[in-house]
Coordinates of C-alpha atoms in Angstrom, one line a residue:
X1 CA 83.4 38.0 -47.4
X2 CA 82.2 41.5 -46.7
X3 CA 84.9 44.1 -46.1
X4 CA 85.2 47.9 -45.7
X5 CA 88.3 49.2 -47.6
X6 CA 90.4 52.2 -46.7
X7 CA 93.1 54.0 -48.7
X8 CA 95.4 53.7 -45.7
X9 CA 95.7 50.9 -43.2
X10 CA 93.3 51.4 -40.3
X11 CA 93.6 50.0 -36.8
X12 CA 90.6 48.0 -35.5
X13 CA 89.6 45.3 -33.1
X14 CA 87.5 42.3 -33.6
X15 CA 85.6 40.5 -30.9
X16 CA 84.5 36.9 -31.7
X17 CA 82.0 35.0 -29.7
X18 CA 83.4 31.8 -31.2
X19 CA 86.4 31.8 -28.8
X20 CA 85.7 34.9 -26.7
X21 CA 88.7 36.7 -28.1
X22 CA 89.5 40.3 -28.8
X23 CA 92.1 40.7 -31.4
X24 CA 93.7 43.9 -32.8
X25 CA 94.6 44.5 -36.5
X26 CA 95.9 47.2 -38.8
X27 CA 94.9 46.6 -42.4
X28 CA 93.4 48.2 -45.4
X29 CA 90.2 46.3 -45.1
X30 CA 88.0 46.1 -42.0
X31 CA 85.5 43.2 -41.8
X32 CA 81.8 43.6 -41.5
X33 CA 80.0 42.4 -38.4
X34 CA 78.8 38.8 -38.9
X35 CA 81.4 38.0 -41.5
X36 CA 84.1 35.3 -41.2
X37 CA 87.4 37.0 -40.5
X38 CA 90.7 35.4 -39.6
X39 CA 88.9 32.1 -39.2
X40 CA 86.3 33.4 -36.7
X41 CA 83.0 35.1 -36.8
X42 CA 83.4 38.9 -36.4
X43 CA 80.7 39.3 -33.7
X44 CA 81.7 42.9 -33.1
X45 CA 84.1 45.2 -35.0
X46 CA 85.6 48.3 -33.4
X47 CA 87.4 51.0 -35.4
X48 CA 89.4 54.0 -34.2
X49 CA 91.4 52.0 -31.7
X50 CA 94.4 54.3 -32.1
X51 CA 92.4 57.4 -31.4
X52 CA 90.5 56.8 -28.1
X53 CA 89.0 59.3 -25.7
X54 CA 88.9 57.4 -22.4
X55 CA 88.1 58.8 -19.0
X56 CA 87.4 57.4 -15.5
X57 CA 84.1 58.0 -13.7
X58 CA 84.2 57.3 -10.0
X59 CA 81.3 55.4 -8.6
X60 CA 82.2 56.2 -5.0
X61 CA 84.8 54.8 -2.7
X62 CA 87.6 53.1 -4.7
X63 CA 85.4 51.9 -7.6
X64 CA 84.6 53.4 -11.0
X65 CA 84.1 52.9 -14.7
X66 CA 86.2 53.7 -17.7
X67 CA 84.2 55.4 -20.4
X68 CA 85.2 55.6 -24.0
X69 CA 86.5 52.0 -24.3
X70 CA 84.8 50.7 -27.4
X71 CA 84.5 47.1 -26.4
X72 CA 83.4 47.7 -22.8
X73 CA 80.0 46.0 -23.5
X74 CA 81.7 42.7 -24.1
X75 CA 84.6 43.1 -21.7
X76 CA 83.3 40.6 -19.1
X77 CA 83.1 37.9 -21.8
X78 CA 86.7 38.3 -23.2
X79 CA 89.0 35.4 -22.4
X80 CA 91.8 36.3 -24.7
X81 CA 93.4 39.5 -26.1
X82 CA 96.0 39.5 -28.8
X83 CA 97.7 42.1 -31.0
X84 CA 97.9 40.4 -34.3
X85 CA 99.2 43.4 -36.2
X86 CA 101.2 46.3 -34.8
X87 CA 98.9 49.0 -33.4
X88 CA 99.8 52.2 -31.6
X89 CA 96.9 53.4 -29.4
X90 CA 97.0 57.0 -28.1
X91 CA 96.1 55.7 -24.6
X92 CA 96.2 52.4 -22.8
X93 CA 93.9 53.8 -20.0
X94 CA 91.2 51.2 -19.2
X95 CA 92.3 49.3 -22.3
X96 CA 91.5 45.8 -20.9
X97 CA 89.5 47.0 -17.9
X98 CA 86.8 44.7 -16.4
X99 CA 87.8 41.7 -18.4
X100 CA 86.9 39.4 -15.6
X101 CA 87.3 36.2 -17.7
X102 CA 90.8 37.1 -19.1
X103 CA 93.3 34.5 -18.1
X104 CA 97.1 34.6 -17.8
X105 CA 97.5 32.4 -20.9
X106 CA 95.2 34.7 -22.9
X107 CA 97.4 37.8 -23.0
X108 CA 99.6 38.2 -26.0
X109 CA 100.7 41.8 -26.6
X110 CA 103.9 41.4 -28.6
X111 CA 102.6 43.8 -31.4
X112 CA 101.3 46.5 -29.0
X113 CA 103.2 49.7 -29.8
X114 CA 103.1 51.8 -26.6
X115 CA 105.1 54.8 -28.0
X116 CA 102.1 57.1 -28.7
X117 CA 100.5 56.9 -25.3
X118 CA 101.4 58.3 -21.9
X119 CA 98.8 56.6 -19.6
X120 CA 98.3 53.0 -18.6
X121 CA 95.8 54.0 -15.9
X122 CA 93.5 51.1 -15.2
X123 CA 94.9 49.1 -18.0
X124 CA 94.1 45.8 -16.3
X125 CA 91.5 47.2 -13.9
X126 CA 89.2 44.5 -12.6
X127 CA 90.8 41.6 -14.4
X128 CA 89.8 39.3 -11.6
X129 CA 90.9 36.0 -13.2
X130 CA 94.6 36.9 -14.0
X131 CA 96.9 34.9 -11.7
X132 CA 100.2 36.1 -13.2
X133 CA 101.2 38.7 -15.7
X134 CA 104.5 39.6 -17.5
X135 CA 104.4 42.9 -19.2
X136 CA 108.1 43.5 -19.2
X137 CA 108.2 43.7 -23.0
X138 CA 106.0 46.9 -22.9
X139 CA 107.9 50.2 -23.0
X140 CA 106.2 52.5 -20.5
X141 CA 109.3 54.6 -19.8
X142 CA 107.6 57.9 -20.7
X143 CA 104.3 57.1 -19.0
X144 CA 103.2 59.5 -16.3
X145 CA 100.1 57.5 -15.1
X146 CA 100.1 53.9 -14.0
X147 CA 97.6 54.4 -11.3
X148 CA 95.1 51.5 -10.9
X149 CA 96.9 49.5 -13.6
X150 CA 96.2 46.3 -11.6
X151 CA 93.4 47.6 -9.4
X152 CA 91.0 44.9 -8.4
X153 CA 93.1 42.0 -9.9
X154 CA 92.1 39.9 -6.9
X155 CA 93.6 36.6 -8.2
X156 CA 97.0 38.1 -9.2
X157 CA 99.8 36.3 -7.4
X158 CA 102.8 37.6 -9.3
X159 CA 103.6 40.4 -11.8
X160 CA 106.7 41.4 -13.8
X161 CA 106.6 45.1 -14.6
X162 CA 108.2 46.9 -17.6
X163 CA 111.9 47.6 -17.0
X164 CA 111.6 51.4 -16.8
X165 CA 108.8 53.3 -15.1
X166 CA 110.9 56.3 -14.0
X167 CA 108.5 58.9 -15.5
X168 CA 105.5 57.6 -13.4
X169 CA 103.9 60.4 -11.4
X170 CA 100.7 58.7 -10.3
X171 CA 101.0 55.3 -8.5
X172 CA 97.7 55.6 -6.7
X173 CA 95.7 52.4 -6.3
X174 CA 98.3 50.6 -8.4
X175 CA 97.9 47.2 -6.8
X176 CA 94.7 48.0 -4.8
X177 CA 92.8 44.9 -3.9
X178 CA 95.4 42.5 -5.2
X179 CA 94.6 40.2 -2.3
X180 CA 96.8 37.2 -3.5
X181 CA 99.8 39.2 -4.6
X182 CA 102.8 37.8 -2.6
X183 CA 105.9 39.7 -3.7
X184 CA 106.6 42.6 -6.1
X185 CA 109.8 44.1 -7.5
X186 CA 109.5 47.9 -7.8
X187 CA 113.0 48.4 -9.2
X188 CA 111.6 49.6 -12.5
X189 CA 110.4 52.7 -10.5
X190 CA 113.9 53.6 -9.5
X191 CA 114.4 57.3 -9.7
X192 CA 110.7 57.9 -10.2
X193 CA 109.4 60.9 -8.3
X194 CA 105.6 60.3 -7.9
X195 CA 103.1 62.9 -6.9
X196 CA 100.5 60.4 -5.8
X197 CA 100.8 57.0 -4.1
X198 CA 97.7 56.7 -2.1
X199 CA 96.2 53.2 -1.6
X200 CA 99.1 51.8 -3.7
X201 CA 99.0 48.3 -2.0
X202 CA 95.8 48.7 0.0
X203 CA 94.1 45.3 0.7
X204 CA 97.1 43.2 -0.5
X205 CA 96.6 40.9 2.4
X206 CA 99.1 38.2 1.3
X207 CA 101.9 40.7 0.3
X208 CA 105.0 39.6 2.1
X209 CA 107.8 41.6 0.4
X210 CA 108.3 44.7 -1.7
X211 CA 111.8 45.1 -3.2
X212 CA 113.1 48.3 -4.7
X213 CA 110.8 50.5 -2.6
X214 CA 113.8 52.3 -1.2
X215 CA 114.8 53.4 -4.7
X216 CA 111.7 55.5 -5.3
X217 CA 111.9 59.2 -4.6
X218 CA 108.8 60.1 -2.6
X219 CA 110.0 63.6 -1.6
X220 CA 107.5 65.3 -3.9
X221 CA 104.6 63.0 -3.2
X222 CA 101.5 64.8 -1.9
X223 CA 99.7 61.7 -0.6
X224 CA 100.7 58.4 0.8
X225 CA 97.4 57.7 2.5
X226 CA 96.5 54.0 3.0
X227 CA 99.5 53.0 1.0
X228 CA 100.0 49.7 2.8
X229 CA 96.6 49.6 4.6
X230 CA 95.5 46.0 5.4
X231 CA 98.8 44.4 4.2
X232 CA 98.5 41.9 7.0
X233 CA 101.2 39.6 5.8
X234 CA 103.9 42.2 5.1
X235 CA 106.9 41.3 7.1
X236 CA 109.6 43.7 6.1
X237 CA 109.9 47.0 4.1
X238 CA 113.0 49.1 3.5
X239 CA 111.8 52.6 4.4
X240 CA 115.2 54.0 5.3
X241 CA 115.1 56.4 2.3
X242 CA 111.5 57.4 2.6
X243 CA 111.1 61.2 2.6
X244 CA 107.5 62.3 3.1
X245 CA 108.4 66.0 3.4
X246 CA 105.9 67.1 0.8
X247 CA 103.0 64.8 1.8
X248 CA 99.9 66.4 3.2
X249 CA 98.2 63.1 3.9
X250 CA 99.8 60.0 5.3
X251 CA 96.7 58.7 7.2
X252 CA 96.4 54.9 7.6
X253 CA 99.6 54.4 5.6
X254 CA 100.6 51.3 7.6
X255 CA 97.2 50.6 9.2
X256 CA 96.8 47.0 10.4
X257 CA 100.2 45.8 9.3
X258 CA 100.2 43.2 12.0
X259 CA 103.2 41.3 10.8
X260 CA 105.5 44.3 10.3
X261 CA 107.9 44.3 13.3
X262 CA 109.8 47.5 12.6
X263 CA 110.2 50.5 10.3
X264 CA 113.0 52.9 9.8
X265 CA 111.3 56.3 9.5
X266 CA 114.4 58.4 10.2
X267 CA 113.9 60.4 7.1
X268 CA 110.1 60.5 7.4
X269 CA 109.7 64.3 8.0
X270 CA 106.3 65.8 7.5
X271 CA 105.1 69.3 6.6

């Protein structure tokens, strides 16, 4: 077996075409491409997974591409992701983006150490086959960016968020285009004071309820534009504590919410 050895354990990822898996390791020896590793052919091997330089390039409108994700060329083929060894990436931005074939049963992140990163922006962006996701085991309590984390997850019906997201400043496009999402509990965002929340639930046409919304402090939020636009199944929303006094853009915030009978906007003061 061909291996590349290092004095210190190195973090790397292996994509295998045998089972369409992307697995993460941290070991002294990194396998060579084409070798048999952990019972599978190492079709592609990616080093430096704890030291990534990821950025988002907008393609116009609400779409875009994450650059700097090493495995992006095979993302659409990946059906399973698993952290075999404990790895600590410096960012989770775009980490599993555009994995259109990734399924609910194919996500195993028990050994993912989130302590070194502060952004989960677009983490599951474009994962169109996910129907449910439980990431409650991930510690994102110090993360400032969770924008677009589920953007484009059009099959997602339910999601369990990490227990503490109080540091989140950017919630923009968080659930954008999650057309099958039915209910979501935002209590992990209690006491969060976001700066951006535009298009947060835009296009969530089957969304019926959002609990914990009243516990988020929006008083410093600059934009709430299109926040619930086209949420055509939303029936109730507790907005009694909603303070938009810092917002400069609230356009289309509740556009086409045809099932929403009433809103309490008594604290909804604008600049």
